[in-house]
Short mmCIF file of C-alpha atoms and ligand atoms in Angstrom, two decimals:
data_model
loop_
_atom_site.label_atom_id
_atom_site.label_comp_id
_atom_site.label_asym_id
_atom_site.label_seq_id
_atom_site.Cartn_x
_atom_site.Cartn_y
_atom_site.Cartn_z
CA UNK A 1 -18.44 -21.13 19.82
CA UNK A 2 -14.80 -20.19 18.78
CA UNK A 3 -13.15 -17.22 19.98
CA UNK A 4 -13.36 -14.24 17.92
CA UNK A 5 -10.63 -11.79 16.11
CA UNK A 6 -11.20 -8.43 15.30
CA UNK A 7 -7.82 -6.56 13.04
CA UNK A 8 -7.63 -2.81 12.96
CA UNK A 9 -5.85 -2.09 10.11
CA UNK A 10 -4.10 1.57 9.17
CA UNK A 11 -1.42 2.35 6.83
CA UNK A 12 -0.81 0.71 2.94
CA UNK A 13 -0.89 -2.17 1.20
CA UNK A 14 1.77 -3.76 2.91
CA UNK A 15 -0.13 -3.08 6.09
CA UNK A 16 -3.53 -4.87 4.53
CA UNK A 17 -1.21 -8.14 3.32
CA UNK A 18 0.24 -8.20 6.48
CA UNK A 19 -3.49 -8.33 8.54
CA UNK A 20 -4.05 -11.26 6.33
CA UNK A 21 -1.17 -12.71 7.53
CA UNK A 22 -1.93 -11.69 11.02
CA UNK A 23 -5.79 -13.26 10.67
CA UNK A 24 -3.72 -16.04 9.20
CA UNK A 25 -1.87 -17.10 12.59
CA UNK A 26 -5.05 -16.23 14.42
CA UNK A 27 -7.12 -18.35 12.50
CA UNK A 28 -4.36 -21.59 12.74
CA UNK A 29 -4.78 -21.05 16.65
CA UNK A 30 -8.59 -21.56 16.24
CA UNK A 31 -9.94 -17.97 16.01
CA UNK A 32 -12.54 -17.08 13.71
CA UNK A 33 -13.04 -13.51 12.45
CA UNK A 34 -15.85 -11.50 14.38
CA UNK A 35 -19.09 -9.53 13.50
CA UNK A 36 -18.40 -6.75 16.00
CA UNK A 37 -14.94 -5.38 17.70
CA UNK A 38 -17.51 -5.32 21.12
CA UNK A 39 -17.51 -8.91 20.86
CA UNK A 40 -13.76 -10.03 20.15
CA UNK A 41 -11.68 -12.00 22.44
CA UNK A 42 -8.51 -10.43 20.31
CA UNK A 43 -8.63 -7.48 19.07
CA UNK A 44 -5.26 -6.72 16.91
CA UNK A 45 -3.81 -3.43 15.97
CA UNK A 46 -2.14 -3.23 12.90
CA UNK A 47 -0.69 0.47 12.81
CA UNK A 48 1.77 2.50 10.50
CA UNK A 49 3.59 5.65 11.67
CA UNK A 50 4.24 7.31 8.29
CA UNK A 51 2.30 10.27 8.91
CA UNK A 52 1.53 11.39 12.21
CA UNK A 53 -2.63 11.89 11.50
CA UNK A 54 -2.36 7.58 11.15
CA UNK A 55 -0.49 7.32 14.04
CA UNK A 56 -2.99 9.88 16.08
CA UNK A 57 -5.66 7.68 14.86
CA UNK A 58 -4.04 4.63 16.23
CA UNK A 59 -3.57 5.78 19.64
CA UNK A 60 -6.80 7.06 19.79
CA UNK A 61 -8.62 4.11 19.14
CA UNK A 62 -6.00 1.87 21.61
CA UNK A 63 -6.87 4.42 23.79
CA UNK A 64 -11.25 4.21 23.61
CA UNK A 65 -10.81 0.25 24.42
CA UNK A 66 -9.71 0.82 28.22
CA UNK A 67 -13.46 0.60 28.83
CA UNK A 68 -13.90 -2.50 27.15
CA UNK A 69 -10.82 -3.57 28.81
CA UNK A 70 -12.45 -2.98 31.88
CA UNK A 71 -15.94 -4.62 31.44
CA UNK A 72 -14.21 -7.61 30.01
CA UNK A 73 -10.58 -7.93 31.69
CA UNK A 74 -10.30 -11.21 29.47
CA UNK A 75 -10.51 -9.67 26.49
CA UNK A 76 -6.66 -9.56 24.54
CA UNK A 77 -5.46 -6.21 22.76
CA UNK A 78 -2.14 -6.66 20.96
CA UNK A 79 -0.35 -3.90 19.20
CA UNK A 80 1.99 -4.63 16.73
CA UNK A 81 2.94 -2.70 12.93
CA UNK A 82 5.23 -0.32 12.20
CA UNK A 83 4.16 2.03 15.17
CA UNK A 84 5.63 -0.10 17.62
CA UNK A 85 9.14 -0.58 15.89
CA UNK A 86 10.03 3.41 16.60
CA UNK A 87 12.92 3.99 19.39
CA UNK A 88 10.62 4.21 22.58
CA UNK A 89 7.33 3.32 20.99
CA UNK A 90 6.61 0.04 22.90
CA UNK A 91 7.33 1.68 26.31
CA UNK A 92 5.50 5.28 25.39
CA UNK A 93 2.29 2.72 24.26
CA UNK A 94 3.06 0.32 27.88
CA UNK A 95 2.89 3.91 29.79
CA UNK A 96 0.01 5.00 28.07
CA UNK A 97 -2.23 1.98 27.59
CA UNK A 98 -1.39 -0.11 30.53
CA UNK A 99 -4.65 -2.31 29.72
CA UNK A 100 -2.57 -3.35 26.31
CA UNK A 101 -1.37 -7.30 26.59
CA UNK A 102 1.12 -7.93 23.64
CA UNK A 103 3.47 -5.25 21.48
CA UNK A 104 5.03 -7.02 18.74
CA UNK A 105 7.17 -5.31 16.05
CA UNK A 106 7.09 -5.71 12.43
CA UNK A 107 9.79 -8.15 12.46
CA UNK A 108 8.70 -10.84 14.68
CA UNK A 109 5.09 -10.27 13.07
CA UNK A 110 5.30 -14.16 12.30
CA UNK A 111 5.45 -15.26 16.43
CA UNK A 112 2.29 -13.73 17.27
CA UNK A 113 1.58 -17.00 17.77
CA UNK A 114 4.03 -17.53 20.32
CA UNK A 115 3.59 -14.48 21.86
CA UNK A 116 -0.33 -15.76 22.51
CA UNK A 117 1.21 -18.29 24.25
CA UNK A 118 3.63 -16.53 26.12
CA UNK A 119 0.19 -14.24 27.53
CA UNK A 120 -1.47 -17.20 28.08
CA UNK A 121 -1.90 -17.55 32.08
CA UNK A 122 0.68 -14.74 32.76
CA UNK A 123 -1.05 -11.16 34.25
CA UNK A 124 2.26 -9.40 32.74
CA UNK A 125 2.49 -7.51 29.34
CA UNK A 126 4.63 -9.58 26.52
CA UNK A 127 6.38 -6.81 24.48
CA UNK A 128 8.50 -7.98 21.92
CA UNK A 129 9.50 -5.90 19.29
CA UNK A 130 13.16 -6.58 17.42
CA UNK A 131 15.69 -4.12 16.95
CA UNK A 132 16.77 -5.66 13.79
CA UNK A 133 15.26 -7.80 10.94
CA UNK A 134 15.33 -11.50 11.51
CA UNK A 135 15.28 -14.22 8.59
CA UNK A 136 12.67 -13.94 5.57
CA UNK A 137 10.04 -16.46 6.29
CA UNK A 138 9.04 -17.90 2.94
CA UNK A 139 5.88 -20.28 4.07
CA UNK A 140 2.22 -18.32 3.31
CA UNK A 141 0.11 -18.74 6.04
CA UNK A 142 -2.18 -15.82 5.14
CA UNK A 143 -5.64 -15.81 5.57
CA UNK A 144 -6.75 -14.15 2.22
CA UNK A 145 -9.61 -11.50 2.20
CA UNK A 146 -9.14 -9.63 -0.64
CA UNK A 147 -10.12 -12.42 -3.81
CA UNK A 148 -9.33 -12.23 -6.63
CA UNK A 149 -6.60 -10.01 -5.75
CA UNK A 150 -3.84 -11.55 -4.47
CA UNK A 151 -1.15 -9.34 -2.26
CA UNK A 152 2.63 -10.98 -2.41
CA UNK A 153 5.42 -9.55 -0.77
CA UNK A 154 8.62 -9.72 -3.07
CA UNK A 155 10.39 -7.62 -0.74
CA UNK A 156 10.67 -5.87 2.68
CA UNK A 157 12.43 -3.16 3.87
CA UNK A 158 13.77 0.01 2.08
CA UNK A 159 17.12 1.39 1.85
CA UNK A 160 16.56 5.28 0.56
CA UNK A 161 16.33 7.26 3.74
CA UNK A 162 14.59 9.98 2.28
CA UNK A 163 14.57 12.75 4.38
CA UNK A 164 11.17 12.53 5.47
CA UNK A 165 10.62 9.16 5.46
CA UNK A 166 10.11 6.73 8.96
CA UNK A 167 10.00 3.79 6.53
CA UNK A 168 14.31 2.59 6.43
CA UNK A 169 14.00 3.05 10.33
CA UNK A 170 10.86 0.84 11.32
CA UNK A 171 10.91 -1.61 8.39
CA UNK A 172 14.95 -2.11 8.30
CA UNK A 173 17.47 -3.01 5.62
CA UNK A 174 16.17 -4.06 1.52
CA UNK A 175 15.75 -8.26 1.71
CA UNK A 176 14.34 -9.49 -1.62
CA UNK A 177 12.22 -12.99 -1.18
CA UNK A 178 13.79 -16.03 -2.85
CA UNK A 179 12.05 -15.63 -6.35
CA UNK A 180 11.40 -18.90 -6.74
CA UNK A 181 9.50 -19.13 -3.75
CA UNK A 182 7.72 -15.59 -5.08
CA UNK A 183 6.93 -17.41 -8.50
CA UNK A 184 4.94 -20.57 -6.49
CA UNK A 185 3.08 -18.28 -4.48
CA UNK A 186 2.34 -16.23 -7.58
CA UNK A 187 1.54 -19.48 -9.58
CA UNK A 188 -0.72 -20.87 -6.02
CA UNK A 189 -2.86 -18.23 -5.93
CA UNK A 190 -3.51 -18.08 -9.56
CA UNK A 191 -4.37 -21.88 -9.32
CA UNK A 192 -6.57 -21.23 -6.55
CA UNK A 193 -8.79 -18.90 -8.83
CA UNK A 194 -7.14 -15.38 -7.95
CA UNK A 195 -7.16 -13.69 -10.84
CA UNK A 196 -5.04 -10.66 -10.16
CA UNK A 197 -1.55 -10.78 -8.07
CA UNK A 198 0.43 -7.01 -6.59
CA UNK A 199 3.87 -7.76 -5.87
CA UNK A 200 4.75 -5.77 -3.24
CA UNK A 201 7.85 -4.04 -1.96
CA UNK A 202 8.39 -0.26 -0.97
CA UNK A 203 11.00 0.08 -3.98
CA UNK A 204 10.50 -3.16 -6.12
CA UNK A 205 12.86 -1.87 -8.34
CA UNK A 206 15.78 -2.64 -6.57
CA UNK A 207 14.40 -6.60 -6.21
CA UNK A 208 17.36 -8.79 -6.01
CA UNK A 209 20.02 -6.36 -5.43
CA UNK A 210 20.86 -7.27 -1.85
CA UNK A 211 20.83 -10.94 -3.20
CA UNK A 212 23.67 -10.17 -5.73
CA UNK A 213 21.83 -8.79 -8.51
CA UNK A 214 21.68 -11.57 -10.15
CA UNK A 215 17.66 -11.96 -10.55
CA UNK A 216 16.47 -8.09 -11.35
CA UNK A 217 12.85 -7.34 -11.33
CA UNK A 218 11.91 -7.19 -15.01
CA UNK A 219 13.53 -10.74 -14.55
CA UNK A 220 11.17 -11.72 -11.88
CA UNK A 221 7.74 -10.46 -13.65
CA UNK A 222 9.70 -12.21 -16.93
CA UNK A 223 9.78 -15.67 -14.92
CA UNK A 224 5.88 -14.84 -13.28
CA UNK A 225 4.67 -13.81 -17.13
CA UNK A 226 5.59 -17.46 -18.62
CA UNK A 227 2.48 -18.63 -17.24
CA UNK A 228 -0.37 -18.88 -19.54
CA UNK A 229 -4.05 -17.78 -18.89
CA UNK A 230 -6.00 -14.69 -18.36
CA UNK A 231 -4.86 -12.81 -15.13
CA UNK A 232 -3.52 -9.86 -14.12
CA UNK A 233 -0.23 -8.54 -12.67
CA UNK A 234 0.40 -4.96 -10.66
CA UNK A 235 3.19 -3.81 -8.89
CA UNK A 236 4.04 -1.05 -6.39
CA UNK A 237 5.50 0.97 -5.47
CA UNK A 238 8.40 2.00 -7.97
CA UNK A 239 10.90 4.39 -7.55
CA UNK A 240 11.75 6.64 -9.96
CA UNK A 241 15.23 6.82 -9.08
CA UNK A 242 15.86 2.74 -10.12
CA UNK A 243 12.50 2.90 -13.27
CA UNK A 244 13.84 2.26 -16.63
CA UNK A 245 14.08 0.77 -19.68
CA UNK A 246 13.85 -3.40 -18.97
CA UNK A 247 11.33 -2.74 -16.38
CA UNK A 248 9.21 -0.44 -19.20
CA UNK A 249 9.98 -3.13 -21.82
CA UNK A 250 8.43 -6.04 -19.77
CA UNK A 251 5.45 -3.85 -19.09
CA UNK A 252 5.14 -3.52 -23.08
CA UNK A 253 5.87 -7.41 -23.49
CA UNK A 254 3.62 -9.02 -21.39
CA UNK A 255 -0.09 -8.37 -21.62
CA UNK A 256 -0.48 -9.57 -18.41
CA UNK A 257 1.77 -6.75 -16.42
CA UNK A 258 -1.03 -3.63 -16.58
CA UNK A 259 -0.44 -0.86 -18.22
CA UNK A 260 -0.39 1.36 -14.68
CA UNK A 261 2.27 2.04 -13.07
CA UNK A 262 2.32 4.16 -9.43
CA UNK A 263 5.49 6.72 -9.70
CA UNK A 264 5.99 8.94 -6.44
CA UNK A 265 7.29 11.89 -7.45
CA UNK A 266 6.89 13.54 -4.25
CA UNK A 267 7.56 17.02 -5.32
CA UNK A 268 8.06 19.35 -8.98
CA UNK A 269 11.22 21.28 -7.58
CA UNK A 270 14.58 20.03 -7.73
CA UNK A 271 15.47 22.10 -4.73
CA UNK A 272 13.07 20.37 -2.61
CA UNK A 273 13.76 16.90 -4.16
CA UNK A 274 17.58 17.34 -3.18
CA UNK A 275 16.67 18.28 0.25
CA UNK A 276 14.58 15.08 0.04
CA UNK A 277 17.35 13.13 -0.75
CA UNK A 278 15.27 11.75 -3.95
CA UNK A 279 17.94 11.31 -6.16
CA UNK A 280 16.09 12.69 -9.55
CA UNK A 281 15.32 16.18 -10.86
CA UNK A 282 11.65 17.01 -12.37
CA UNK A 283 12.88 16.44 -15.89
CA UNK A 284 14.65 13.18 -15.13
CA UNK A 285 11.47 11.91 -13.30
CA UNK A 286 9.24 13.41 -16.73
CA UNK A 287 12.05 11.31 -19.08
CA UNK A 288 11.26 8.44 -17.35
CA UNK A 289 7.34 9.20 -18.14
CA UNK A 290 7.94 10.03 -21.66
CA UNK A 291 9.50 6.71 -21.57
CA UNK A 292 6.95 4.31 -20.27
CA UNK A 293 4.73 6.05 -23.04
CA UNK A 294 6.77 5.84 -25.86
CA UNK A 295 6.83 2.11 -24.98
CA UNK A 296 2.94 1.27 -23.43
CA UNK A 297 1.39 4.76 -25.04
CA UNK A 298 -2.11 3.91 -22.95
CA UNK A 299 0.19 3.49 -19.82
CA UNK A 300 -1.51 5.79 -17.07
CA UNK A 301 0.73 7.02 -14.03
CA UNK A 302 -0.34 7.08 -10.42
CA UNK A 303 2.00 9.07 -7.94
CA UNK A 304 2.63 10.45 -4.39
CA UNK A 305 2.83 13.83 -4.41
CA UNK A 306 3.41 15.85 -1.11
CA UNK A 307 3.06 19.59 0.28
CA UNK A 308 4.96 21.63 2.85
CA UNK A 309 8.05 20.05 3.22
CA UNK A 310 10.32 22.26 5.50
CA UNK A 311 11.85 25.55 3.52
CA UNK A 312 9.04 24.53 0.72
CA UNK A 313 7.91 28.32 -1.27
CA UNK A 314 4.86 29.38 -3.17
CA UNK A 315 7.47 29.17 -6.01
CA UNK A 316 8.61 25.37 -5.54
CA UNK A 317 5.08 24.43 -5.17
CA UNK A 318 4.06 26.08 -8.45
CA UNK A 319 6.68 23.59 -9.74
CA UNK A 320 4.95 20.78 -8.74
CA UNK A 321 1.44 21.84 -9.70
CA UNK A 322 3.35 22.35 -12.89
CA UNK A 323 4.72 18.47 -12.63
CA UNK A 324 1.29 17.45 -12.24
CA UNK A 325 0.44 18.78 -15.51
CA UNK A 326 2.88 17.59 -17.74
CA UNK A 327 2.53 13.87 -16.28
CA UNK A 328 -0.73 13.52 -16.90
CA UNK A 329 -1.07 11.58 -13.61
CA UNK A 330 -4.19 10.14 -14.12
CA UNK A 331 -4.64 10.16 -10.00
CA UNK A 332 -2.84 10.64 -7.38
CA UNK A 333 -2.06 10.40 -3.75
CA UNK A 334 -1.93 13.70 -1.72
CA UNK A 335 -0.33 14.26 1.56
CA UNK A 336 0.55 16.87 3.70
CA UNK A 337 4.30 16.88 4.94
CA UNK A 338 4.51 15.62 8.83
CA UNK A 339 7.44 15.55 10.28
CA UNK A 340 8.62 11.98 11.67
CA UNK A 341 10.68 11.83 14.90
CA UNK A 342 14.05 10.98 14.13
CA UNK A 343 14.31 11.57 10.52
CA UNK A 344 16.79 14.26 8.83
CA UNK A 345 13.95 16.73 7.77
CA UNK A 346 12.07 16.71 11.05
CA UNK A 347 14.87 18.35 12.61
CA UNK A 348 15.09 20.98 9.53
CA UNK A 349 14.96 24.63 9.50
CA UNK A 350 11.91 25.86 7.98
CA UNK A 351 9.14 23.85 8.71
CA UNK A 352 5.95 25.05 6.93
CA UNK A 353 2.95 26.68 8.87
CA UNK A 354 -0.21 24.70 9.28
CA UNK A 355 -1.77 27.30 7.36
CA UNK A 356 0.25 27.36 4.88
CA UNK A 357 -0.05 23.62 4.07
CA UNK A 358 -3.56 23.29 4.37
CA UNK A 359 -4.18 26.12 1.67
CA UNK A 360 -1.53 24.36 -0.59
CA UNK A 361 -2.65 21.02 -0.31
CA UNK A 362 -6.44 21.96 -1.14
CA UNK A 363 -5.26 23.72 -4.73
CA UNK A 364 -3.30 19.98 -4.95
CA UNK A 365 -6.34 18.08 -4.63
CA UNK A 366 -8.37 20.40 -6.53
CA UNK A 367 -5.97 20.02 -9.76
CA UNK A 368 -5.77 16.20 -8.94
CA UNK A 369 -9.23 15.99 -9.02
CA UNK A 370 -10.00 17.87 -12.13
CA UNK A 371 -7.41 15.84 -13.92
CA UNK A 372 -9.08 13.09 -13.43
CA UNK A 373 -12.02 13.72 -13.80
CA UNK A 374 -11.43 15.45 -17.38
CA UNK A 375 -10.06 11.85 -18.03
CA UNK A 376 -13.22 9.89 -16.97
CA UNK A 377 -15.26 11.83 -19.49
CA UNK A 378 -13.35 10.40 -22.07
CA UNK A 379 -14.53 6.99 -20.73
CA UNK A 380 -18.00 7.84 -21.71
CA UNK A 381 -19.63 5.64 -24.30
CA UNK A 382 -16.23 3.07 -24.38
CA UNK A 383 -16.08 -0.32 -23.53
CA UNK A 384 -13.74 -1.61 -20.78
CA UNK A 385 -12.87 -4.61 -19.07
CA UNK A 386 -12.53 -4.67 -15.53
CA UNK A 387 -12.18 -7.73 -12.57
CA UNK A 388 -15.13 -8.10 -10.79
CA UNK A 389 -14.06 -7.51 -7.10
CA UNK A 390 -16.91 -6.58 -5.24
CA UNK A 391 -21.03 -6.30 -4.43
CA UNK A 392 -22.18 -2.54 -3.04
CA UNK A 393 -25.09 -3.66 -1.32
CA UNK A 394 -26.04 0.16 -0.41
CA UNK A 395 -26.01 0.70 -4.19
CA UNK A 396 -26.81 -2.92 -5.68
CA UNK A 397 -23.92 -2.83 -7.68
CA UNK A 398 -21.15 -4.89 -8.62
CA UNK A 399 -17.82 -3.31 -9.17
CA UNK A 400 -14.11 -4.10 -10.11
CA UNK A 401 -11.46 -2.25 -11.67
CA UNK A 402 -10.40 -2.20 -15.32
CA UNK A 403 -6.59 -2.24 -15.69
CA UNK A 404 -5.56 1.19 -15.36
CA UNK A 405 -7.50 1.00 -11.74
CA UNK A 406 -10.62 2.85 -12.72
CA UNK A 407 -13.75 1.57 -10.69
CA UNK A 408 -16.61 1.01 -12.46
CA UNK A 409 -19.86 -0.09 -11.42
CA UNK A 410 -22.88 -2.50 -13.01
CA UNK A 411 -25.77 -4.27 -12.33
CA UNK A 412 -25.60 -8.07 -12.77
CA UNK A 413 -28.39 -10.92 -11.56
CA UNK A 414 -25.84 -12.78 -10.83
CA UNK A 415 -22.85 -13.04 -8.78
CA UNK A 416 -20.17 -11.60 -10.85
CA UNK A 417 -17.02 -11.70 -7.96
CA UNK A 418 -13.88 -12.78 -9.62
CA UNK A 419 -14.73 -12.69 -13.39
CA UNK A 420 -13.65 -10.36 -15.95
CA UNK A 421 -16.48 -8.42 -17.36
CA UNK A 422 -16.99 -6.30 -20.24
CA UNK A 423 -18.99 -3.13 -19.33
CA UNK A 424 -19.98 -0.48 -21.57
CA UNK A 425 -19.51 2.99 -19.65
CA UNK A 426 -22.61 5.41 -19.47
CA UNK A 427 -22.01 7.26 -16.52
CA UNK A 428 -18.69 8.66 -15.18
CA UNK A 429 -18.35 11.03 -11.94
CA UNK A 430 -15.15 11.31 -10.40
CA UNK A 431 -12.56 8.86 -10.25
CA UNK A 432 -15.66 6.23 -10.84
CA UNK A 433 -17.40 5.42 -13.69
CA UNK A 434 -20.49 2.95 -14.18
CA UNK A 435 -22.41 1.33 -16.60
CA UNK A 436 -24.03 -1.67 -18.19
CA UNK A 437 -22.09 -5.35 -18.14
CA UNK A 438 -22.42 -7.36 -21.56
CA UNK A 439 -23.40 -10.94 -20.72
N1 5AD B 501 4.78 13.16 5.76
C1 5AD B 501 3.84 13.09 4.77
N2 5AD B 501 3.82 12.13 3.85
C2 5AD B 501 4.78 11.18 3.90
N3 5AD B 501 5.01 10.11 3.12
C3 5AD B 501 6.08 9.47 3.62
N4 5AD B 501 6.56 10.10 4.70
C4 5AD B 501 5.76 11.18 4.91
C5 5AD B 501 5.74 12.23 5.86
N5 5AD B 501 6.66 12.31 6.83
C6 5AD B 501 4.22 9.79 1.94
C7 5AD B 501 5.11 9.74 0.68
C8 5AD B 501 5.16 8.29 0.36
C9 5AD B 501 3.82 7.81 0.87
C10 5AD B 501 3.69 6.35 1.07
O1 5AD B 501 3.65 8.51 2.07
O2 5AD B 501 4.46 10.46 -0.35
O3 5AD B 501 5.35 8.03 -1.00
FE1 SF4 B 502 10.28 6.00 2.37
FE2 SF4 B 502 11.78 6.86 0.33
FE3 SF4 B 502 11.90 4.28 1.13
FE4 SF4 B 502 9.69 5.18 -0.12
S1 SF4 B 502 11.77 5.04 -1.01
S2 SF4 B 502 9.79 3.90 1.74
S3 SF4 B 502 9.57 7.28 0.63
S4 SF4 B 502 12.55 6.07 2.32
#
């Protein structure tokens, strides 16, 4: 029987893509995924720091395998993700988890393989993790588990250092991909059947610049677009700073690009976005909004929004409940402010009481929520298309999401995974709504 891999994945998008990648390498060594994390012979963790609740959760499960460890000493566990790329990380996780057999960073992600082979035979830890980001390595060797979505990197790295943010420290400098090696990857996956691609980077906006500026983003999903067919492009995540008018007008262009587009805002006052170095005021990011409507009028927006940042009053957060409003966000993501070691607002005056944030980010979620739910009732009785992605055996439903990322949910005799289906909506609650599926 061949050896087994079990991934532990935390963290975003990115974080999912680069698992595949990860079960990818695994697989081209002759591991096949397992049933059971009891019964790996690897068991990787992929982790993210960018709140401190997913890195808790990460070092508490690393920590609950030393009695695995111990009933089956040949068992691997590497560590690797953006965890492991913060100053002192790798030797804090060495101290803690001495039972832990590789730590690799996020930019030497791509020699897991060698760093198998390194282990193999040697009692000795390998920890490996880069100080600074090596070459872009173009070749796909993922091992795909999300069809018919397709995950492609266009970019790594970030270069905003907002305040708060671990990101610029643990995933280094902007580096855009070559786009014509995006565009065949694109173009691969779509002839392999995907049927929907996100192009990822944490500010795909500023695509290209650190490659001269020559091949902008609107450029890119220009280039992707000229292929014909039925399939679907998203992007995230977007910054509102770089969002304007030829990214809004290829959105409008192509029927392809989806009319949703994820906008962090972050916060509603423009005292607290200047402390969080975020480069737009509440009105410039609601421009941009009015924008992308006036251009794609069904466009829905999707945002980050985020409570009790240091110095943060009842005052500036009335401004963002306020923000939340007037964008008509038609969901968002909520999160409570934690500080990150090493960043400029962890060591700022003013941090916010638990207390304090708790009650704040519970009137967030409660205005989130009724937003959107006030905006699934008007699905009720309309017909939608969405990408079948998925079979809910607990419910004996198929599901998918129409193109402004709406669940919805239908019965089908048949297997439905990786069609477009149109499905008449009867039933909405919450963000999900369900329904009957025209043949
Ligand atoms: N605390 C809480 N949320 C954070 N985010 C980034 N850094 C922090 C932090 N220190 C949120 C932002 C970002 C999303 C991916 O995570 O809202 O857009
Ligand atoms: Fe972090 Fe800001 Fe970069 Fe987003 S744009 S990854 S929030 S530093």
């Amino acid at each position: 029987m061949a050896k087994q891999y079990w991934i532990v994945t935390y963290g975003c998008q990115m974080n999912v893509h680069e698992s595949e990648k990860i079960a990818g390498i695994l697989r081209a060594r002759g591991y096949e995924q397992g049933a059971r994390e009891e019964d790996a012979d690897i068991i990787v963790f992929n982790t993210c720091c960018i709140r401190e609740n997913a890195e808790n959760h990460a070092y508490g499960n690393i920590g609950a395998l030393k009695k695995l460890k111990k009933s089956r000493p040949g068992l691997l566990i590497a560590v690797g993700g953006c965890m492991t790329q913060q100053e002192g990380a790798a030797q804090k996780l060495r101290k803690k988890f001495p039972f832990v057999d590789i730590v690799f960073g996020t930019h030497n992600l791509e020699d897991l393989g060698a760093l198998l082979d390194r282990k193999e035979g040697s009692k000795k830890a390998v920890v490996d993790v880069w100080g600074k980001e090596g070459e872009i390595r173009e070749e796909d060797f993922s091992f795909r588990s999300s069809y018919p979505n397709g995950w492609v990197n266009i970019m790594y790295g970030c270069n905003n250092f907002c305040t708060y943010c671990i990101v610029p420290y643990v995933r280094g400098r902007e580096r855009s991909r070559d786009p014509e090696h995006v565009i065949a990857e694109v173009n691969g996956l779509l002839d392999r059947g995907y049927k929907e691609i996100t192009l990822l980077g944490q500010n795909v906006n500023s695509y290209g610049n650190d490659r001269g500026g020559e091949f902008t983003f609107p450029q890119l999903l220009h280039k992707i677009c000229e292929r014909d067919g039925k399939y679907r492009i998203r992007f995230m995540t977007s910054n509102p700073k770089d969002f304007g008018e030829e990214l809004v007008r290829a959105i409008a262009e192509h029927e392809q690009i989806c009319n949703l587009v994820h906008l962090p805002v972050q916060a509603g006052s423009d005292r607290v976005l200047r402390l969080m170095n975020r480069k737009y005021t509440a009105s410039e990011y609601l421009k941009k909004v009015e924008l992308l409507r006036k251009f794609v009028p069904d466009c829905q927006v999707t945002s980050d929004i985020m409570v009790g940042f240091p110095t943060e009053t009842e005052e500036d957060f009335q401004a963002t409940l306020a923000l939340v409003k007037e964008a008509k966000f038609c969901t968002a993501f909520t999160f409570v402010y934690s500080p990150r070691s090493g960043t400029k607002a962890a060591e700022m005056e003013g941090q916010i009481s638990e207390e304090v944030k708790k009650e704040r980010i519970m009137r967030l979620v409660e205005l989130v929520n009724t937003q959107t739910r006030e905006q699934s009732v008007l699905y009720r009785g309309k017909t939608i298309e969405i990408l079948c992605e998925d079979y809910d055996a607990k419910k004996g439903l198929y599901l998918g999401r129409d193109e402004y990322g709406r669940m919805g949910y239908f019965k089908s005799d048949r297997d439905r995974i990786g069609e477009f289906v149109k499905m008449r909506v009867s039933e909405t609650s919450g963000v999900s709504l369900a329904g009957e599926a025209f043949e």
